[in-house]
Amino acid sequence: MNAELIEKIKKQGMNPELVLQQIENFKNGFPFLKITGPATPEHGIRIMEEKDLEHFHQTYPDKASKIEVVKFVPASGAASRMFKDLFSFLDGDGDLSKSKFVQKFMDQIEKFAFYDDLNEVLKSRGTRITDCLDRKDYKEILAALLLEDGLGYGSLPKGLLKFHRYENDTRTPAYEHLIEGMQYAVGKGKKVKIHFTVSPEHEEKFRAEIDGIVPILEEESEYTFEISYSQQKKSTDTIAVTMDNEPFLEEDGSILFRPAGHGALLENLNDIAADLIFIKNIDNVVPDRLKGPTKQYKQAIGGLLLEIQEKVFDALRQLDQEISSDSVQNAKDVFVEALGGKLPSHYDALPLMEQYQFIKGKLDRPIRVCGMVKNTGEPGGGPFWILEEDGSQSLQILETAQINLADPDSERHLQAATHFNPVDLVCGTRNYKGEKFDLLQFRDMNTGFITEKSKSGRELKALELPGLWNGSMSGWNTLFVEVPLITFNPVKTVNDLLRDEHQ
């Protein structure tokens, strides 16, 4: 069976060794992480005071102007989930009283930035939005919005939907990210470099949207834009299995492989050559009137990373010059005080050479600074202290699925968490010699996720790679900084666009 399976895997262009390991993961599951406590203010989460924000506002732009800065925007998600309730209504009997969600959508339809475009589609069909509302033909409105022969919003990516309306213009999230880029991602040569990860079927539309905006922004500003794109690599897809952990076979006998979640984008991130990389999701954007705090805190986390990275680099260069009690002690101080690291209890008893090897290994890693937002709802994925195998403790972003809720201590730590992760991070991916780290070497493959799905009416189990900001960055040096809630405004459903933050 194995030889036959291996042949089949090879024939589909996948790596048999990786795929067989994935099948083992399905059989054995993934171990829970050992939590020692939540990261909280003053215990793993730094609070920026006004003087800190002002300091970075003064120092960051100049430092950024001397290095390569890139903004990395995961943008491959389709918007279909945003419109789940509208699709359900379209497939139903058209009774508005059965759906509060659709009632709200219709009651406030004129507030959406896509209102005029939608009206144009309906006018081309001999009607208009107000006429449809008068005769209670809600389905006609939704069909014009969602289906391919209308605006086609149901199959577009979120990045290309009109989110915000201005006095003389409307903007998509992709457009807003370019505006944001000019505020904090300006690097050497006054260049704004933005990298979008997109689905193959959407890349052409993304390019058309961006190509129409860039010349206008370049003419109005002193900056030049360098926009690049990549797609999730097919080689990162993972095998799907039946509920009995056997390969899930399609009707034609081929094995089903599925995209492996945002963790697959580690390969795309690994291909980016830059000194500083900001990561922010495509749908977390606000209109210009609310961009101030985002700019302020992005400059702060970028500036903090560059300052701490310089201390780390200096300590590593000293270790290269001489291995002495002074240089090793200095490296330890940087790890504990600048990075906030926690060494194992036996560290001080180690001989000097072993201390040197241990502390150099701890410092010589990629570094990230992650914004953290105060918890406003139920406890969930967020920042925690984790016990590592070598006895040290590290800061990690965990999802609830990685926490053993049957363990009273872990459950207590989860309930005590004060913050969550809004996907707001900046990364330093070069080492002290200016060489690019191979980010794949710092991923913990034991932190994947198993989920249950279905295909053609048959149940299956799917495997997600360690999340991009979770286990994929497990081996990085991590700092957490509290950022205000106003910097986190994702759009999960179309009605989120009615919130004041998007008006």
Short mmCIF file of C-alpha atoms in Angstrom, two decimals:
data_model
loop_
_atom_site.label_atom_id
_atom_site.label_comp_id
_atom_site.label_asym_id
_atom_site.label_seq_id
_atom_site.Cartn_x
_atom_site.Cartn_y
_atom_site.Cartn_z
CA MET A 1 0.00 0.00 0.00
CA ASN A 2 2.80 2.40 0.96
CA ALA A 3 4.72 1.97 -2.31
CA GLU A 4 1.51 2.49 -4.29
CA LEU A 5 0.62 5.54 -2.20
CA ILE A 6 4.11 7.03 -2.60
CA GLU A 7 3.87 6.61 -6.36
CA LYS A 8 0.50 8.33 -6.41
CA ILE A 9 1.81 11.23 -4.28
CA LYS A 10 4.82 11.67 -6.59
CA LYS A 11 2.59 11.60 -9.66
CA GLN A 12 0.60 14.52 -8.20
CA GLY A 13 3.83 16.49 -7.78
CA MET A 14 3.93 16.39 -3.98
CA ASN A 15 6.73 15.39 -1.58
CA PRO A 16 6.05 11.82 -0.28
CA GLU A 17 8.11 12.30 2.90
CA LEU A 18 6.10 15.40 3.89
CA VAL A 19 2.76 13.81 2.97
CA LEU A 20 3.44 10.62 4.97
CA GLN A 21 4.39 12.82 7.95
CA GLN A 22 1.08 14.68 7.52
CA ILE A 23 -0.82 11.37 7.66
CA GLU A 24 1.03 10.57 10.92
CA ASN A 25 -0.03 13.99 12.25
CA PHE A 26 -3.65 13.09 11.55
CA LYS A 27 -3.23 9.80 13.43
CA ASN A 28 -1.39 11.22 16.43
CA GLY A 29 -2.69 14.79 16.60
CA PHE A 30 -0.52 17.69 17.74
CA PRO A 31 0.74 18.12 21.31
CA PHE A 32 -0.63 20.99 23.39
CA LEU A 33 1.85 23.69 24.34
CA LYS A 34 2.97 24.07 27.95
CA ILE A 35 1.64 27.45 29.06
CA THR A 36 3.24 29.06 32.12
CA GLY A 37 0.93 32.09 32.04
CA PRO A 38 -0.70 34.74 29.86
CA ALA A 39 1.38 37.67 28.64
CA THR A 40 -0.08 40.72 30.36
CA PRO A 41 0.92 44.39 30.73
CA GLU A 42 4.33 44.62 32.42
CA HIS A 43 4.66 40.83 32.19
CA GLY A 44 5.35 40.34 28.52
CA ILE A 45 3.25 43.17 27.03
CA ARG A 46 4.88 46.59 26.85
CA ILE A 47 2.80 49.72 27.30
CA MET A 48 3.87 52.70 25.19
CA GLU A 49 3.74 56.00 27.03
CA GLU A 50 3.24 59.32 25.22
CA LYS A 51 6.98 60.06 25.42
CA ASP A 52 7.78 56.68 23.79
CA LEU A 53 5.35 57.36 20.93
CA GLU A 54 6.85 60.81 20.42
CA HIS A 55 10.39 59.37 20.52
CA PHE A 56 9.63 56.85 17.78
CA HIS A 57 7.71 59.44 15.76
CA GLN A 58 10.93 61.48 15.74
CA THR A 59 13.46 58.66 15.19
CA TYR A 60 11.72 55.99 13.09
CA PRO A 61 11.20 57.81 9.74
CA ASP A 62 14.89 58.69 9.47
CA LYS A 63 16.03 55.13 10.29
CA ALA A 64 13.48 53.67 7.86
CA SER A 65 14.74 55.97 5.09
CA LYS A 66 18.12 54.17 5.19
CA ILE A 67 16.82 50.58 4.93
CA GLU A 68 14.61 48.36 2.77
CA VAL A 69 11.05 48.36 4.16
CA VAL A 70 8.25 46.14 2.82
CA LYS A 71 4.59 45.90 3.79
CA PHE A 72 3.37 42.29 3.42
CA VAL A 73 -0.40 41.96 3.00
CA PRO A 74 -2.07 38.51 2.94
CA ALA A 75 -4.89 39.19 0.46
CA SER A 76 -5.85 35.85 -1.07
CA GLY A 77 -9.05 35.37 0.93
CA ALA A 78 -12.27 35.33 -1.11
CA ALA A 79 -15.06 37.58 0.16
CA SER A 80 -17.68 34.82 -0.07
CA ARG A 81 -17.79 34.38 3.73
CA MET A 82 -18.55 38.09 4.13
CA PHE A 83 -21.79 37.50 2.23
CA LYS A 84 -22.83 34.15 3.76
CA ASP A 85 -26.13 35.54 5.12
CA LEU A 86 -26.92 37.30 1.84
CA PHE A 87 -26.31 34.11 -0.15
CA SER A 88 -28.59 32.17 2.24
CA PHE A 89 -31.34 34.75 1.69
CA LEU A 90 -30.83 34.60 -2.09
CA ASP A 91 -31.31 30.82 -1.97
CA GLY A 92 -34.38 31.12 0.30
CA ASP A 93 -37.96 32.30 -0.08
CA GLY A 94 -37.23 36.06 0.00
CA ASP A 95 -39.06 36.69 3.30
CA LEU A 96 -37.16 39.60 4.89
CA SER A 97 -38.73 39.06 8.32
CA LYS A 98 -36.72 35.82 8.66
CA SER A 99 -33.33 37.53 8.54
CA LYS A 100 -32.39 40.42 10.84
CA PHE A 101 -29.01 40.54 9.05
CA VAL A 102 -30.55 41.14 5.61
CA GLN A 103 -33.07 43.60 7.13
CA LYS A 104 -30.19 45.69 8.45
CA PHE A 105 -28.40 45.45 5.09
CA MET A 106 -31.48 46.70 3.21
CA ASP A 107 -32.40 49.38 5.78
CA GLN A 108 -28.96 50.98 5.50
CA ILE A 109 -28.01 50.04 1.95
CA GLU A 110 -27.32 53.65 0.92
CA LYS A 111 -24.42 53.76 3.43
CA PHE A 112 -22.34 51.18 1.55
CA ALA A 113 -19.49 52.50 -0.62
CA PHE A 114 -20.62 50.18 -3.44
CA TYR A 115 -24.17 51.66 -3.51
CA ASP A 116 -23.68 53.71 -6.71
CA ASP A 117 -22.01 50.83 -8.58
CA LEU A 118 -24.83 48.52 -7.56
CA ASN A 119 -27.41 51.06 -8.69
CA GLU A 120 -25.69 51.32 -12.11
CA VAL A 121 -25.97 47.54 -12.57
CA LEU A 122 -29.69 47.65 -11.75
CA LYS A 123 -30.23 50.69 -13.99
CA SER A 124 -28.71 48.73 -16.87
CA ARG A 125 -31.47 46.18 -16.19
CA GLY A 126 -34.21 48.80 -16.31
CA THR A 127 -34.68 49.30 -12.57
CA ARG A 128 -32.88 50.83 -9.56
CA ILE A 129 -32.28 50.07 -5.86
CA THR A 130 -35.16 52.26 -4.62
CA ASP A 131 -37.59 50.59 -7.06
CA CYS A 132 -36.54 47.12 -5.88
CA LEU A 133 -36.97 48.15 -2.24
CA ASP A 134 -40.45 49.62 -2.97
CA ARG A 135 -41.63 46.38 -4.52
CA LYS A 136 -39.76 44.28 -1.91
CA ASP A 137 -37.69 42.54 -4.57
CA TYR A 138 -34.68 42.10 -2.31
CA LYS A 139 -33.37 39.14 -4.25
CA GLU A 140 -32.86 41.24 -7.37
CA ILE A 141 -30.63 43.61 -5.39
CA LEU A 142 -28.60 40.74 -3.92
CA ALA A 143 -28.24 38.96 -7.26
CA ALA A 144 -26.88 42.18 -8.81
CA LEU A 145 -24.40 42.54 -5.95
CA LEU A 146 -23.20 38.97 -5.58
CA LEU A 147 -23.42 37.15 -8.90
CA GLU A 148 -20.95 37.19 -11.79
CA ASP A 149 -23.33 38.90 -14.22
CA GLY A 150 -23.59 41.85 -11.79
CA LEU A 151 -20.85 43.26 -9.55
CA GLY A 152 -19.70 39.70 -8.77
CA TYR A 153 -18.82 40.60 -5.16
CA GLY A 154 -19.57 37.04 -4.03
CA SER A 155 -16.53 35.70 -5.85
CA LEU A 156 -14.12 38.64 -5.62
CA PRO A 157 -11.37 38.84 -2.99
CA LYS A 158 -11.98 41.22 -0.06
CA GLY A 159 -9.16 43.45 -1.27
CA LEU A 160 -11.13 44.51 -4.36
CA LEU A 161 -14.49 45.37 -2.78
CA LYS A 162 -15.38 49.00 -2.22
CA PHE A 163 -15.12 49.53 1.56
CA HIS A 164 -15.01 53.29 2.13
CA ARG A 165 -16.70 56.31 0.57
CA TYR A 166 -15.04 59.74 0.41
CA GLU A 167 -16.38 63.04 -0.87
CA ASN A 168 -15.23 62.49 -4.46
CA ASP A 169 -14.10 58.89 -4.42
CA THR A 170 -14.51 55.37 -3.09
CA ARG A 171 -11.71 53.06 -2.00
CA THR A 172 -11.03 49.35 -1.82
CA PRO A 173 -8.88 47.83 0.97
CA ALA A 174 -6.05 47.46 -1.59
CA TYR A 175 -6.23 51.22 -2.20
CA GLU A 176 -6.27 51.97 1.56
CA HIS A 177 -3.16 49.82 2.06
CA LEU A 178 -1.27 51.95 -0.47
CA ILE A 179 -2.30 55.12 1.39
CA GLU A 180 -1.24 53.53 4.70
CA GLY A 181 2.06 52.47 3.15
CA MET A 182 2.96 56.11 2.58
CA GLN A 183 2.44 56.79 6.28
CA TYR A 184 4.83 54.25 7.82
CA ALA A 185 6.38 51.94 5.20
CA VAL A 186 8.60 54.42 3.34
CA GLY A 187 12.10 53.00 2.95
CA LYS A 188 15.33 53.80 1.18
CA GLY A 189 14.99 56.11 -1.84
CA LYS A 190 11.47 57.21 -0.71
CA LYS A 191 10.12 53.90 -1.96
CA VAL A 192 6.89 52.35 -0.72
CA LYS A 193 7.15 48.60 -1.29
CA ILE A 194 4.00 46.58 -0.81
CA HIS A 195 3.68 42.84 -1.40
CA PHE A 196 0.24 41.25 -1.79
CA THR A 197 -0.30 37.49 -1.61
CA VAL A 198 -3.20 36.75 -3.95
CA SER A 199 -5.09 33.81 -5.44
CA PRO A 200 -4.13 32.92 -9.03
CA GLU A 201 -7.64 33.71 -10.31
CA HIS A 202 -7.56 37.20 -8.76
CA GLU A 203 -4.06 38.41 -9.60
CA GLU A 204 -5.03 40.06 -12.89
CA LYS A 205 -7.84 42.03 -11.22
CA PHE A 206 -5.51 43.08 -8.39
CA ARG A 207 -2.94 44.33 -10.88
CA ALA A 208 -5.59 46.29 -12.78
CA GLU A 209 -6.85 47.92 -9.55
CA ILE A 210 -3.35 48.82 -8.30
CA ASP A 211 -2.09 49.96 -11.72
CA GLY A 212 -4.95 52.45 -11.84
CA ILE A 213 -4.10 53.94 -8.42
CA VAL A 214 -0.28 54.05 -8.29
CA PRO A 215 0.29 56.76 -10.96
CA ILE A 216 -2.18 59.08 -9.18
CA LEU A 217 -0.52 58.59 -5.79
CA GLU A 218 2.97 59.01 -7.23
CA GLU A 219 1.94 62.26 -8.92
CA GLU A 220 0.40 63.61 -5.70
CA SER A 221 3.32 62.59 -3.43
CA GLU A 222 7.10 62.45 -3.32
CA TYR A 223 7.13 58.64 -3.21
CA THR A 224 7.49 55.87 -5.76
CA PHE A 225 5.69 52.57 -5.35
CA GLU A 226 7.04 49.09 -5.93
CA ILE A 227 4.18 46.60 -5.84
CA SER A 228 4.78 42.86 -6.01
CA TYR A 229 2.56 39.80 -5.87
CA SER A 230 2.90 36.14 -5.02
CA GLN A 231 0.58 33.17 -4.75
CA GLN A 232 0.37 30.49 -2.11
CA LYS A 233 2.68 27.74 -3.35
CA LYS A 234 0.98 24.55 -4.49
CA SER A 235 3.78 22.58 -2.81
CA THR A 236 2.51 23.79 0.59
CA ASP A 237 -0.91 22.14 0.14
CA THR A 238 -1.58 19.33 2.63
CA ILE A 239 -3.29 15.97 2.17
CA ALA A 240 -6.93 15.52 3.20
CA VAL A 241 -7.88 12.23 4.87
CA THR A 242 -11.09 10.36 5.67
CA MET A 243 -12.36 10.19 9.25
CA ASP A 244 -10.31 6.93 9.46
CA ASN A 245 -7.10 8.77 8.47
CA GLU A 246 -6.91 7.19 5.03
CA PRO A 247 -6.08 9.44 2.03
CA PHE A 248 -9.28 11.12 0.78
CA LEU A 249 -9.73 10.12 -2.86
CA GLU A 250 -11.54 12.18 -5.49
CA GLU A 251 -13.97 10.52 -7.91
CA ASP A 252 -11.17 10.13 -10.46
CA GLY A 253 -9.03 8.28 -7.90
CA SER A 254 -6.61 11.15 -7.27
CA ILE A 255 -5.70 12.21 -3.72
CA LEU A 256 -7.27 15.44 -2.47
CA PHE A 257 -4.74 18.10 -1.42
CA ARG A 258 -5.98 21.35 0.13
CA PRO A 259 -4.50 24.82 0.77
CA ALA A 260 -2.93 24.70 4.25
CA GLY A 261 -4.08 28.00 5.78
CA HIS A 262 -2.10 31.21 6.35
CA GLY A 263 0.89 29.21 7.64
CA ALA A 264 1.62 28.32 4.02
CA LEU A 265 2.50 32.00 3.47
CA LEU A 266 5.72 31.53 5.47
CA GLU A 267 7.28 30.43 2.18
CA ASN A 268 6.15 33.68 0.54
CA LEU A 269 7.44 35.73 3.47
CA ASN A 270 10.72 33.81 3.25
CA ASP A 271 11.15 35.04 -0.33
CA ILE A 272 10.98 38.73 0.69
CA ALA A 273 14.36 40.45 0.92
CA ALA A 274 14.03 43.44 3.25
CA ASP A 275 15.35 44.83 6.52
CA LEU A 276 11.91 45.49 7.98
CA ILE A 277 8.64 43.79 7.04
CA PHE A 278 5.23 44.93 8.30
CA ILE A 279 2.44 42.33 8.18
CA LYS A 280 -1.20 43.39 8.18
CA ASN A 281 -4.34 41.65 6.93
CA ILE A 282 -6.11 43.01 3.85
CA ASP A 283 -9.43 43.79 5.57
CA ASN A 284 -8.02 45.69 8.57
CA VAL A 285 -8.17 49.22 7.16
CA VAL A 286 -9.97 52.43 8.12
CA PRO A 287 -10.84 55.69 6.34
CA ASP A 288 -8.30 58.54 6.43
CA ARG A 289 -9.96 60.30 9.38
CA LEU A 290 -9.04 57.33 11.63
CA LYS A 291 -5.58 56.47 10.27
CA GLY A 292 -3.66 58.59 12.84
CA PRO A 293 -3.33 55.96 15.62
CA THR A 294 -2.38 53.26 13.08
CA LYS A 295 0.46 55.41 11.74
CA GLN A 296 1.57 56.33 15.26
CA TYR A 297 1.73 52.75 16.54
CA LYS A 298 3.19 51.29 13.36
CA GLN A 299 6.05 53.79 13.61
CA ALA A 300 6.41 52.85 17.28
CA ILE A 301 6.62 49.08 16.78
CA GLY A 302 8.92 49.54 13.77
CA GLY A 303 11.15 51.92 15.73
CA LEU A 304 11.20 49.61 18.78
CA LEU A 305 12.26 46.66 16.63
CA LEU A 306 15.13 48.60 15.04
CA GLU A 307 16.39 49.82 18.44
CA ILE A 308 16.31 46.41 20.09
CA GLN A 309 17.70 44.69 17.00
CA GLU A 310 20.73 47.02 17.16
CA LYS A 311 21.39 45.99 20.78
CA VAL A 312 21.13 42.32 19.78
CA PHE A 313 23.46 42.81 16.81
CA ASP A 314 26.03 44.65 18.97
CA ALA A 315 25.99 41.82 21.53
CA LEU A 316 26.47 39.20 18.80
CA ARG A 317 29.36 41.14 17.26
CA GLN A 318 31.02 41.34 20.68
CA LEU A 319 30.67 37.56 21.05
CA ASP A 320 32.34 37.16 17.66
CA GLN A 321 35.27 39.34 18.77
CA GLU A 322 35.88 37.44 22.00
CA ILE A 323 34.25 34.82 24.18
CA SER A 324 34.70 36.23 27.67
CA SER A 325 32.66 36.44 30.83
CA ASP A 326 32.01 40.12 29.97
CA SER A 327 30.79 39.50 26.40
CA VAL A 328 28.63 36.54 27.49
CA GLN A 329 27.18 38.54 30.40
CA ASN A 330 26.41 41.44 28.05
CA ALA A 331 24.61 39.05 25.67
CA LYS A 332 22.62 37.64 28.60
CA ASP A 333 21.66 41.17 29.70
CA VAL A 334 20.42 42.00 26.19
CA PHE A 335 18.37 38.80 26.05
CA VAL A 336 16.79 39.34 29.47
CA GLU A 337 16.44 43.14 29.57
CA ALA A 338 16.02 44.25 25.95
CA LEU A 339 14.14 41.20 24.66
CA GLY A 340 12.43 40.32 27.94
CA GLY A 341 13.58 36.70 27.61
CA LYS A 342 13.46 34.13 30.43
CA LEU A 343 16.45 31.81 30.78
CA PRO A 344 16.28 28.29 32.28
CA SER A 345 17.05 28.05 36.00
CA HIS A 346 20.23 26.02 35.33
CA TYR A 347 21.77 28.62 32.96
CA ASP A 348 24.04 30.35 35.52
CA ALA A 349 25.54 27.01 36.57
CA LEU A 350 26.69 26.20 32.99
CA PRO A 351 30.38 26.49 32.07
CA LEU A 352 31.23 29.70 30.16
CA MET A 353 31.46 27.95 26.76
CA GLU A 354 28.02 26.40 27.18
CA GLN A 355 26.57 29.73 28.29
CA TYR A 356 28.08 31.30 25.17
CA GLN A 357 26.58 28.67 22.86
CA PHE A 358 23.18 28.90 24.57
CA ILE A 359 22.91 32.69 24.61
CA LYS A 360 24.26 33.11 21.08
CA GLY A 361 21.64 30.62 19.86
CA LYS A 362 18.94 32.62 21.64
CA LEU A 363 20.00 35.98 20.16
CA ASP A 364 20.79 34.92 16.60
CA ARG A 365 17.19 34.60 15.40
CA PRO A 366 14.58 36.58 13.48
CA ILE A 367 12.80 39.16 15.64
CA ARG A 368 9.22 40.40 15.61
CA VAL A 369 7.25 43.04 17.47
CA CYS A 370 3.53 42.30 17.63
CA GLY A 371 0.75 44.72 18.49
CA MET A 372 -1.73 43.34 21.04
CA VAL A 373 -5.25 44.66 21.63
CA LYS A 374 -7.16 44.53 24.92
CA ASN A 375 -9.65 41.67 25.10
CA THR A 376 -13.15 43.01 24.68
CA GLY A 377 -15.03 39.74 24.28
CA GLU A 378 -14.50 36.10 25.15
CA PRO A 379 -10.95 34.88 25.84
CA GLY A 380 -9.42 33.38 22.72
CA GLY A 381 -6.17 33.17 20.78
CA GLY A 382 -3.59 35.56 22.05
CA PRO A 383 -0.25 36.16 23.79
CA PHE A 384 1.14 33.59 26.25
CA TRP A 385 4.36 32.51 27.93
CA ILE A 386 5.40 29.00 26.87
CA LEU A 387 7.86 26.59 28.51
CA GLU A 388 10.43 25.46 25.92
CA GLU A 389 12.18 22.08 25.92
CA ASP A 390 15.49 23.71 26.94
CA GLY A 391 13.87 25.10 30.11
CA SER A 392 13.63 28.70 28.87
CA GLN A 393 10.32 30.50 28.39
CA SER A 394 9.24 32.29 25.21
CA LEU A 395 6.42 34.57 24.15
CA GLN A 396 4.06 32.98 21.61
CA ILE A 397 0.75 33.80 19.93
CA LEU A 398 -1.53 30.81 20.48
CA GLU A 399 -4.88 29.81 19.07
CA THR A 400 -7.39 28.24 21.45
CA ALA A 401 -6.94 24.89 19.64
CA GLN A 402 -3.32 24.76 20.90
CA ILE A 403 -4.40 25.04 24.54
CA ASN A 404 -5.36 21.98 26.57
CA LEU A 405 -8.70 23.10 28.00
CA ALA A 406 -8.94 19.86 30.02
CA ASP A 407 -5.91 20.98 32.05
CA PRO A 408 -7.09 23.29 34.90
CA ASP A 409 -3.87 25.36 34.85
CA SER A 410 -4.05 25.97 31.10
CA GLU A 411 -7.75 26.85 31.35
CA ARG A 412 -6.96 29.27 34.20
CA HIS A 413 -4.19 30.93 32.14
CA LEU A 414 -6.58 31.28 29.18
CA GLN A 415 -9.23 32.92 31.38
CA ALA A 416 -6.61 35.30 32.81
CA ALA A 417 -5.53 36.50 29.35
CA THR A 418 -6.07 40.24 28.91
CA HIS A 419 -5.19 40.74 25.23
CA PHE A 420 -5.61 39.18 21.80
CA ASN A 421 -3.70 39.18 18.54
CA PRO A 422 -5.00 41.52 15.82
CA VAL A 423 -2.36 40.44 13.24
CA ASP A 424 -0.36 43.62 13.56
CA LEU A 425 3.34 42.83 13.40
CA VAL A 426 6.69 43.98 12.16
CA CYS A 427 9.54 41.59 11.44
CA GLY A 428 13.33 41.73 11.24
CA THR A 429 14.42 38.82 9.05
CA ARG A 430 18.14 39.55 8.56
CA ASN A 431 20.93 38.52 10.92
CA TYR A 432 23.72 40.65 12.38
CA LYS A 433 25.87 40.02 9.31
CA GLY A 434 23.14 41.36 7.02
CA GLU A 435 22.24 37.89 5.71
CA LYS A 436 18.65 36.75 5.32
CA PHE A 437 17.49 34.13 7.82
CA ASP A 438 15.91 30.99 6.39
CA LEU A 439 12.58 31.41 8.17
CA LEU A 440 11.60 27.77 7.62
CA GLN A 441 14.29 26.81 10.15
CA PHE A 442 12.42 28.64 12.93
CA ARG A 443 9.02 27.00 12.41
CA ASP A 444 7.67 24.44 14.90
CA MET A 445 5.99 21.76 12.80
CA ASN A 446 4.32 20.36 15.94
CA THR A 447 1.94 23.31 16.06
CA GLY A 448 -0.34 22.60 13.10
CA PHE A 449 -4.14 22.38 13.24
CA ILE A 450 -6.56 19.59 12.29
CA THR A 451 -10.04 20.65 11.19
CA GLU A 452 -13.12 18.78 9.98
CA LYS A 453 -14.61 19.71 6.59
CA SER A 454 -16.69 18.05 3.90
CA LYS A 455 -16.46 17.66 0.14
CA SER A 456 -19.25 16.46 -2.15
CA GLY A 457 -21.22 15.45 0.93
CA ARG A 458 -18.37 13.33 2.35
CA GLU A 459 -16.70 14.20 5.66
CA LEU A 460 -12.94 14.72 5.72
CA LYS A 461 -10.16 15.93 7.94
CA ALA A 462 -7.92 18.78 6.79
CA LEU A 463 -4.50 19.83 8.03
CA GLU A 464 -3.37 23.43 8.41
CA LEU A 465 0.32 24.24 8.67
CA PRO A 466 1.50 26.12 11.79
CA GLY A 467 -0.15 29.56 11.56
CA LEU A 468 1.96 32.34 10.05
CA TRP A 469 2.06 34.34 13.31
CA ASN A 470 1.66 31.23 15.52
CA GLY A 471 3.93 28.17 15.21
CA SER A 472 5.52 29.42 11.97
CA MET A 473 7.33 32.06 14.06
CA SER A 474 7.79 29.86 17.12
CA GLY A 475 11.58 30.15 17.09
CA TRP A 476 11.67 33.95 16.68
CA ASN A 477 12.47 36.47 19.39
CA THR A 478 9.15 38.12 20.17
CA LEU A 479 8.07 41.36 21.81
CA PHE A 480 4.45 42.34 22.47
CA VAL A 481 3.23 45.95 22.58
CA GLU A 482 -0.26 47.10 23.52
CA VAL A 483 -1.96 48.93 20.65
CA PRO A 484 -5.35 50.72 20.81
CA LEU A 485 -8.52 48.97 19.70
CA ILE A 486 -9.10 51.59 16.98
CA THR A 487 -6.16 50.04 15.06
CA PHE A 488 -8.12 46.77 14.73
CA ASN A 489 -11.15 47.01 12.43
CA PRO A 490 -11.49 43.78 10.43
CA VAL A 491 -14.46 43.20 8.15
CA LYS A 492 -15.83 39.70 8.70
CA THR A 493 -19.35 40.33 7.33
CA VAL A 494 -20.64 42.92 4.88
CA ASN A 495 -22.61 44.61 7.69
CA ASP A 496 -19.34 45.35 9.52
CA LEU A 497 -18.94 48.06 6.88
CA LEU A 498 -21.88 49.87 8.54
CA ARG A 499 -19.85 50.36 11.75
CA ASP A 500 -18.78 53.95 12.37
CA GLU A 501 -15.10 52.96 11.86
CA HIS A 502 -15.84 52.20 8.19
CA GLN A 503 -18.15 55.14 7.44
#
